[in-house]
Coordinates of N, CA, C and O in Angstrom, one line a residue:
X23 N 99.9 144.7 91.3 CA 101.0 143.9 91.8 C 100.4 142.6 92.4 O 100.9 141.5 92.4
X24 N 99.2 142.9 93.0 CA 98.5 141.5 93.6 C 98.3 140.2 92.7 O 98.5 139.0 93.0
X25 N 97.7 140.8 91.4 CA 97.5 140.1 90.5 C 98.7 139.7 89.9 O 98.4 138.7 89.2
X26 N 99.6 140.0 89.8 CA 101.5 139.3 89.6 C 101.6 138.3 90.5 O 102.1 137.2 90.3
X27 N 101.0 138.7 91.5 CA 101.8 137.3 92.5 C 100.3 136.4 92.6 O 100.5 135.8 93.6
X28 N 99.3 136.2 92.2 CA 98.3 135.3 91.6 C 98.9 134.7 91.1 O 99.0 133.5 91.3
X29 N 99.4 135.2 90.2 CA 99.5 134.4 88.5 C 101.5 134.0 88.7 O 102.1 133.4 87.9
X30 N 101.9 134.3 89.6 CA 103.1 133.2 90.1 C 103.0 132.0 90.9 O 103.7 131.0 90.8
X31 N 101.8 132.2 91.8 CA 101.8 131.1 92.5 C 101.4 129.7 91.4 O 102.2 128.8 91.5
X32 N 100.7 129.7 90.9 CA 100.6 128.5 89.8 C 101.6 127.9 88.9 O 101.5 126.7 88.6
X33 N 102.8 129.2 88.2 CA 103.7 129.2 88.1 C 105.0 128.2 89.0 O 105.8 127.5 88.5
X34 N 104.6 128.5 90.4 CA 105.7 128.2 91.2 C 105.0 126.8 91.2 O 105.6 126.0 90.6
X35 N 104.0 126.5 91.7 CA 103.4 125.0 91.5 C 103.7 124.4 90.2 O 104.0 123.2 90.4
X36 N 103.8 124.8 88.8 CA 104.0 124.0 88.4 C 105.6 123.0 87.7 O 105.8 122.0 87.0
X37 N 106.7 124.6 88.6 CA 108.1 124.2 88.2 C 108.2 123.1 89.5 O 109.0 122.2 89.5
X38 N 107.7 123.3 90.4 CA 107.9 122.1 91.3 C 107.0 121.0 91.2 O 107.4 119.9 91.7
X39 N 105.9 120.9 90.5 CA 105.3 119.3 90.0 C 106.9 118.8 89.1 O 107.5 117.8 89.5
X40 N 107.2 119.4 88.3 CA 107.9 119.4 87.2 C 109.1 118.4 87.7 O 109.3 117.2 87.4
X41 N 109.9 119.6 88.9 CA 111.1 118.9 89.1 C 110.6 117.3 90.3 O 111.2 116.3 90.5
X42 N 109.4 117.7 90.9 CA 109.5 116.1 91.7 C 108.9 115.2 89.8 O 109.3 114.1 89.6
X43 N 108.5 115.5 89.4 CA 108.1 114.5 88.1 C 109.4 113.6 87.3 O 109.4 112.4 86.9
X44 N 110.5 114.6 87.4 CA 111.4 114.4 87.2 C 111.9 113.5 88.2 O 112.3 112.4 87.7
X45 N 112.0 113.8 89.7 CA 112.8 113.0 90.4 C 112.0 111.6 91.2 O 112.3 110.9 92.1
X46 N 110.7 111.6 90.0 CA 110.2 110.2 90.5 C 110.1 109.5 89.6 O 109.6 108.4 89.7
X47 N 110.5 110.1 88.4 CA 110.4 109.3 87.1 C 112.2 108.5 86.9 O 112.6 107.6 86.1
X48 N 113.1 109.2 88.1 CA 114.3 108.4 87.9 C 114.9 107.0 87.8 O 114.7 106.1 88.6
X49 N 115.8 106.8 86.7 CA 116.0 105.4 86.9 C 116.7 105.1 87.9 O 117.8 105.5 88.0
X50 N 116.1 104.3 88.8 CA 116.9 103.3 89.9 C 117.5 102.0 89.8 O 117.7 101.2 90.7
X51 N 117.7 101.9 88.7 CA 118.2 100.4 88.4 C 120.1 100.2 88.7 O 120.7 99.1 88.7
X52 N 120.5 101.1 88.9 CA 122.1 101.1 89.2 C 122.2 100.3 90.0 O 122.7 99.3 89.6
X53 N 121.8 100.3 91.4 CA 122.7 99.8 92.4 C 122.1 98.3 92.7 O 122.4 97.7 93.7
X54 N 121.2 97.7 91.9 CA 120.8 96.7 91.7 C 121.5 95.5 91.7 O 121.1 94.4 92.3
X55 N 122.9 95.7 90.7 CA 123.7 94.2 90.2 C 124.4 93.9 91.8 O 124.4 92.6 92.0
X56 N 124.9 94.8 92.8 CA 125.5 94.0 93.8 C 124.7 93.5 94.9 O 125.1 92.6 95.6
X57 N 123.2 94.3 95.1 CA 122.3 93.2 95.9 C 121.7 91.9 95.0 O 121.7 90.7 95.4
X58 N 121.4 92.1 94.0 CA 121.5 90.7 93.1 C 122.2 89.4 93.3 O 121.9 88.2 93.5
X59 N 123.6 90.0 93.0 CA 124.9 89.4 93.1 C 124.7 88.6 94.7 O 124.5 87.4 94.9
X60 N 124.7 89.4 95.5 CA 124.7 89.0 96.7 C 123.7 87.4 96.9 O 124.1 86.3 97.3
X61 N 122.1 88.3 96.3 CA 121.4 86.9 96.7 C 121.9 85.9 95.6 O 121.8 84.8 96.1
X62 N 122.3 85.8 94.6 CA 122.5 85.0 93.8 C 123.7 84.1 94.6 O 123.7 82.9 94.4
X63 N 125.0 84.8 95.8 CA 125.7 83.7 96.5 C 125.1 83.2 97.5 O 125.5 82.1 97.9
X64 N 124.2 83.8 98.2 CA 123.2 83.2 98.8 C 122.1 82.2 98.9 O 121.9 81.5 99.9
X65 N 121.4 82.1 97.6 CA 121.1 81.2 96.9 C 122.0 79.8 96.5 O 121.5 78.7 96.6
X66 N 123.1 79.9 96.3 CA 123.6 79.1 96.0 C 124.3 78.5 96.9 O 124.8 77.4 96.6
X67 N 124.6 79.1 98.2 CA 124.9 78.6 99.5 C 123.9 78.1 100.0 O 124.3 77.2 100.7
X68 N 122.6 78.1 100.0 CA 121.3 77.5 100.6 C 121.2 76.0 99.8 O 120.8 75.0 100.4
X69 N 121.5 76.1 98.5 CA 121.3 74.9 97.8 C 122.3 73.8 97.6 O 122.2 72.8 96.9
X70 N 123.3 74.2 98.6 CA 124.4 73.3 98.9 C 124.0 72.1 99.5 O 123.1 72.3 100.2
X71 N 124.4 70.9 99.5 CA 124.1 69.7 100.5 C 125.1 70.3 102.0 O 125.7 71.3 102.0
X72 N 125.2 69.7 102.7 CA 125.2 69.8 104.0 C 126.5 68.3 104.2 O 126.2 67.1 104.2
X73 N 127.4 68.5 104.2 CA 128.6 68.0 104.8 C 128.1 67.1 106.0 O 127.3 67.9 106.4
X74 N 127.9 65.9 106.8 CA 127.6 65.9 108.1 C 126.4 65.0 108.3 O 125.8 64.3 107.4
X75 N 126.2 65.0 109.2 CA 124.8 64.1 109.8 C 123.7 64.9 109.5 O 123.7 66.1 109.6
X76 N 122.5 64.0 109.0 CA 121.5 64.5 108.5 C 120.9 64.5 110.2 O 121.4 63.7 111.0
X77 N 119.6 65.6 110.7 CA 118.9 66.0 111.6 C 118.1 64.4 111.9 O 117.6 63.8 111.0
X78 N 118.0 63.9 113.4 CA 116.7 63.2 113.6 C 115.7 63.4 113.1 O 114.8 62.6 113.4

């Protein structure tokens, strides 16, 4: 029986490499377009001229 749970433990090491392999190989690209979006009105708020008196 000793020798059963030897030959599990590597077993259990290797379904959990497995699943973090899995959850670091995921795509993250979803939630991307609305911080994009965002700097993109940002950007284009910065590159506005300025209404007003220019600074001394």
């Amino acid at each position: 029986m000793a020798a059963l749970t030897w030959l599990l433990i590597p077993l259990f090491a290797a379904v959990g490499a497995a699943i973090w392999a899995s959850w670091a190989a995921r795509n993250r690209t979803t939630g991307d377009t609305a911080e994009l979006a965002g700097y993109s009105r940002f950007r284009e708020a910065m590159e506005k001229s300025h209404s007003g008196t220019e600074p001394a």
